[in-house]
GROMACS .gro file of C-alpha atoms in nm:
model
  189
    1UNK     CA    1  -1.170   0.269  -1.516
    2UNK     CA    2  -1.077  -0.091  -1.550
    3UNK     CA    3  -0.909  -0.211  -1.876
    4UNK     CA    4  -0.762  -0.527  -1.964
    5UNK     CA    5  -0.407  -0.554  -2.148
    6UNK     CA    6  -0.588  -0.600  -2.458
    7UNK     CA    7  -0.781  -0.286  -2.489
    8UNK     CA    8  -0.435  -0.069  -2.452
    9UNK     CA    9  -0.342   0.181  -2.164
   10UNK     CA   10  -0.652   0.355  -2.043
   11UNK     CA   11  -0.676   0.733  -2.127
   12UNK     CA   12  -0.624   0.890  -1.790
   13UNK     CA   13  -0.367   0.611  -1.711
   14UNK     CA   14  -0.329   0.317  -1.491
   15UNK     CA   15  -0.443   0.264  -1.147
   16UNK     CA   16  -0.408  -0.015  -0.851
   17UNK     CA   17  -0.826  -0.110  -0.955
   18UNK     CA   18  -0.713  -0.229  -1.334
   19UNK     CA   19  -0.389  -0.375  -1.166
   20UNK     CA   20  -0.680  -0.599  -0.964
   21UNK     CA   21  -0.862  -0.684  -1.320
   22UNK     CA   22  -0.539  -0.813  -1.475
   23UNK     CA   23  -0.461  -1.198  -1.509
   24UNK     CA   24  -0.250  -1.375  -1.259
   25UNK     CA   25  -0.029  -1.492  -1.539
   26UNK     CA   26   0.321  -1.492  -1.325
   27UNK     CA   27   0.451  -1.104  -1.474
   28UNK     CA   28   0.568  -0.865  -1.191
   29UNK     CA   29   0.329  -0.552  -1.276
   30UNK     CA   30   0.432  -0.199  -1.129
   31UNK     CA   31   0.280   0.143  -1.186
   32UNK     CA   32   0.502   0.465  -1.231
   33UNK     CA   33   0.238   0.784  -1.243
   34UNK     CA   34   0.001   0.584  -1.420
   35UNK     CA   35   0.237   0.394  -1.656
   36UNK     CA   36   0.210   0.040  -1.627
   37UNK     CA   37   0.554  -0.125  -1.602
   38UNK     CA   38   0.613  -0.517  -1.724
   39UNK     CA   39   0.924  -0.695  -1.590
   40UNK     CA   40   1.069  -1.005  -1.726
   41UNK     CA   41   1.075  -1.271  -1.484
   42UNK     CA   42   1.362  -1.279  -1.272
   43UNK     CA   43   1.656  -1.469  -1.326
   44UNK     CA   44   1.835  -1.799  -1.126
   45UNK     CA   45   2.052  -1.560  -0.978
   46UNK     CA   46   1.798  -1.310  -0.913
   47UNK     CA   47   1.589  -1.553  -0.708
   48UNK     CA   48   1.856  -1.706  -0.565
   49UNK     CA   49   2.027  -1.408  -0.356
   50UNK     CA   50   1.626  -1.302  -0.297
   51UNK     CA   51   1.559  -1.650  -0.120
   52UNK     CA   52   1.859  -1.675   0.053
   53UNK     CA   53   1.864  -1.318   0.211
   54UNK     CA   54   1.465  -1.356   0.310
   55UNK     CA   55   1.547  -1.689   0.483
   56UNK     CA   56   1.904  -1.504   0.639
   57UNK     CA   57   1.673  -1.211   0.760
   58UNK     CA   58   1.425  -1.431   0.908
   59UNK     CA   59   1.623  -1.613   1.119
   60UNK     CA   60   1.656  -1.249   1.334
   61UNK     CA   61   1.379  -1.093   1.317
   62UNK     CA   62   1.168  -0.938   1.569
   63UNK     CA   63   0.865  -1.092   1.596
   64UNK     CA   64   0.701  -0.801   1.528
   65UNK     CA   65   0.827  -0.775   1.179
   66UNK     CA   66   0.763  -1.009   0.885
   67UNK     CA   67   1.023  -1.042   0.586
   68UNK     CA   68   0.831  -1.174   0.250
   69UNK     CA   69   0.942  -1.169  -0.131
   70UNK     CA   70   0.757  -0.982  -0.405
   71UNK     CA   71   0.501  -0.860  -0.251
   72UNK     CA   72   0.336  -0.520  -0.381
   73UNK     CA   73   0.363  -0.132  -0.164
   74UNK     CA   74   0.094   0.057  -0.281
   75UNK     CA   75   0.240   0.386  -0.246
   76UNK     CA   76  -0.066   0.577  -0.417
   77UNK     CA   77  -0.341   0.469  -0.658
   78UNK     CA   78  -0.125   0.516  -0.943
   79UNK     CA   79   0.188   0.424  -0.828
   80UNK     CA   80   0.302   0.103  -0.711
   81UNK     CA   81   0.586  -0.136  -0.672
   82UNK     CA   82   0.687  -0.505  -0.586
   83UNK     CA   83   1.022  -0.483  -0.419
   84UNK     CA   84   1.241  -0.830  -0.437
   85UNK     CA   85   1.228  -0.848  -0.061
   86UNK     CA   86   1.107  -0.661   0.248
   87UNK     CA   87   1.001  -0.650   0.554
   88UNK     CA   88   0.635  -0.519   0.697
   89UNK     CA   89   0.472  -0.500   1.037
   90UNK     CA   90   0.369  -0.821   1.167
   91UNK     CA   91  -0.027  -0.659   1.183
   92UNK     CA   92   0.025  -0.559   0.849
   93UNK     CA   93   0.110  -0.896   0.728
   94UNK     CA   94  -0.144  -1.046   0.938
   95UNK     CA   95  -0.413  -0.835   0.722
   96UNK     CA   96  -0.329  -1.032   0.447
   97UNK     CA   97  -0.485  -0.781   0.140
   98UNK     CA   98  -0.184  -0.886  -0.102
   99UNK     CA   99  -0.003  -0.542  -0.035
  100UNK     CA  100   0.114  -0.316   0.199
  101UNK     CA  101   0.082   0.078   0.236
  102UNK     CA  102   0.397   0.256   0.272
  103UNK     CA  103   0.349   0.294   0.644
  104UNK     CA  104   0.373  -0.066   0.666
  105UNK     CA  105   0.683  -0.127   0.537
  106UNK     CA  106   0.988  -0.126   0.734
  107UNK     CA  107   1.268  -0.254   0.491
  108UNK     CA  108   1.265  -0.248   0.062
  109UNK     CA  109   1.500  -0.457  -0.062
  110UNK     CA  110   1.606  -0.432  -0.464
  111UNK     CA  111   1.805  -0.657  -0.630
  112UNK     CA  112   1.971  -0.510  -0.935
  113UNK     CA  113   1.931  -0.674  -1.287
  114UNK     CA  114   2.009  -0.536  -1.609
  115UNK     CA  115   1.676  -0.418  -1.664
  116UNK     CA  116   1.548  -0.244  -1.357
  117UNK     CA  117   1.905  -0.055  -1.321
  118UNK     CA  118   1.758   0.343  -1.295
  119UNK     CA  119   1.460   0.179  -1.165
  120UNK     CA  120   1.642   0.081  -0.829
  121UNK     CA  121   1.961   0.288  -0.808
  122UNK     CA  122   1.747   0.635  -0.870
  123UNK     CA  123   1.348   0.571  -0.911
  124UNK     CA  124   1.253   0.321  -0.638
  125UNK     CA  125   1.424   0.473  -0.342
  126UNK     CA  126   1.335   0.873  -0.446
  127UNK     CA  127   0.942   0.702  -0.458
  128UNK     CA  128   1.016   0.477  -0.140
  129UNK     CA  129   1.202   0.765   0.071
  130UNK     CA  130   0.937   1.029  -0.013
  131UNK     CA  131   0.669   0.777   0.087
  132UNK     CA  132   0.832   0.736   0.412
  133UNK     CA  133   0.979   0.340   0.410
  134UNK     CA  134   1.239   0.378   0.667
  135UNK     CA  135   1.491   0.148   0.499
  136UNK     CA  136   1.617   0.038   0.118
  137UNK     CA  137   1.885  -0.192   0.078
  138UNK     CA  138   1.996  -0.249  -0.301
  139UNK     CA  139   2.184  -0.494  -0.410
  140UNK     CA  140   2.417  -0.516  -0.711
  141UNK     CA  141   2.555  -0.835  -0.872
  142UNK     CA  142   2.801  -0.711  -1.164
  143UNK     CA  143   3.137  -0.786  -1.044
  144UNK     CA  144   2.997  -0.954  -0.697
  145UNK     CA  145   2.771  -0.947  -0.461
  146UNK     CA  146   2.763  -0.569  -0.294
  147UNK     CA  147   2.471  -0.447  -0.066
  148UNK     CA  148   2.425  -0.079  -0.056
  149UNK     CA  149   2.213  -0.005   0.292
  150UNK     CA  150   2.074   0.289   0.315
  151UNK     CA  151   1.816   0.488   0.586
  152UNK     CA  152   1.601   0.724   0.494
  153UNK     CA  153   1.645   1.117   0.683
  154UNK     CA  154   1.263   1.210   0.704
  155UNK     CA  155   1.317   1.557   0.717
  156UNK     CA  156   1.476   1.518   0.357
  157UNK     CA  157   1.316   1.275   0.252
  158UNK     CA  158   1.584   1.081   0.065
  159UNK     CA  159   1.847   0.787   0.178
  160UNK     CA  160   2.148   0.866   0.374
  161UNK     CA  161   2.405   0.534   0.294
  162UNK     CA  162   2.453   0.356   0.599
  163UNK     CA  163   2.697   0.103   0.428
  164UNK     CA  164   2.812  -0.076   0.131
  165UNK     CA  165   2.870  -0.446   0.216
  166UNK     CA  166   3.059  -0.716   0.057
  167UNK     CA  167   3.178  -0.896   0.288
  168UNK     CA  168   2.969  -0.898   0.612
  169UNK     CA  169   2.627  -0.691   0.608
  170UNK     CA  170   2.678  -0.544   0.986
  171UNK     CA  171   2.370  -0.328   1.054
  172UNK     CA  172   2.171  -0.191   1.378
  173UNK     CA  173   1.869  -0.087   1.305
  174UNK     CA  174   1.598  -0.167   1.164
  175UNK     CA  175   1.738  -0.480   1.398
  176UNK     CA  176   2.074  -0.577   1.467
  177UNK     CA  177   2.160  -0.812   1.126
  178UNK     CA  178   2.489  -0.957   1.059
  179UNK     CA  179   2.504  -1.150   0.735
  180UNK     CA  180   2.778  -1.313   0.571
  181UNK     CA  181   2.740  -1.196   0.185
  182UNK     CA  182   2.903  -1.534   0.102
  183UNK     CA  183   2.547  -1.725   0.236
  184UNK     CA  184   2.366  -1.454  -0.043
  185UNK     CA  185   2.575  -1.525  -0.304
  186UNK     CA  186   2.482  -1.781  -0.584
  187UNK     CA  187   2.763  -2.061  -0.653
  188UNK     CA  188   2.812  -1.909  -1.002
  189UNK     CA  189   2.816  -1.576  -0.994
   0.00000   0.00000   0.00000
């Protein structure tokens, strides 16, 4: 069933298809079981770390791999979500369907705001471990920049912490990175 925004939720709930149907009016849509989730549009700061740590990514990345912003992981018809950054197979991106599957995706990246807090520190990486991404990062701005990196144990199914960073993000895999947090950070937070 496709519904517009004006018509209300649709009975049975929400699903990728009405997600299609919806204007391209600039709001980040997501879908939790069926329940259509509106975000405000990021922040300065927000934007700013998101930018700066795609471009810092880039500059190492195997050429296999593809780091992009905002772009949706359809993890099921029903649920989806539009991490701040990640990186996806380079075939993947080259398929160029405006999402990825799960399988895709090798790297979720979730920058925290005020409003997606349980969304990324419990939600997002119980969905994106169980669906198999190999890596979330989240990253948390109260008090300074801090990146949490975690990698997911597949026989669990849920994150192991592979660091908290804010200094120097020193990781090996999925690649070796090493990025100063400083070059993340906005000049005012």
């Amino acid at each position: 069933m496709t519904a517009a925004l004006s018509d209300g939720p649709p009975a049975d709930g929400w699903t990728t298809d009405d997600l299609e149907a919806l204007p391209e009016d600039g709001l980040r849509r997501e879908l939790l079981d069926g329940v259509l989730l509106v975000s405000p549009s990021p922040t300065d700061v927000h934007q700013i770390i998101a930018m700066r740590l795609g471009v810092a990514l880039e500059q190492t990345c195997p050429r296999d791999l593809q780091v992009t912003q905002s772009v949706e992981i359809r993890i099921s018809n029903r649920r989806s979500f539009i991490p701040d950054v990640l990186v996806a197979t380079d075939e993947a991106a080259t398929r160029a369907a405006g999402h990825y599957a799960p399988h895709e995706v090798v790297l979720a990246v979730e920058i925290v705001s005020p409003t997606s807090q349980s969304m990324d520190r419990i939600t997002k990486p119980a969905l994106y471990a169980a669906a198999g991404i190999p890596f979330y990062w989240r990253i948390e701005t109260k008090g300074g920049l801090m990146v949490h990196a975690s990698k997911i144990d597949p026989e669990h199914e849920v994150y192991q912490p592979i660091g908290a960073f804010s200094d120097v993000i020193e990781v090996s895999e999925p690649w070796p990175i090493s990025i100063p947090v400083s070059t993340l950070t906005p000049r005012y937070l």
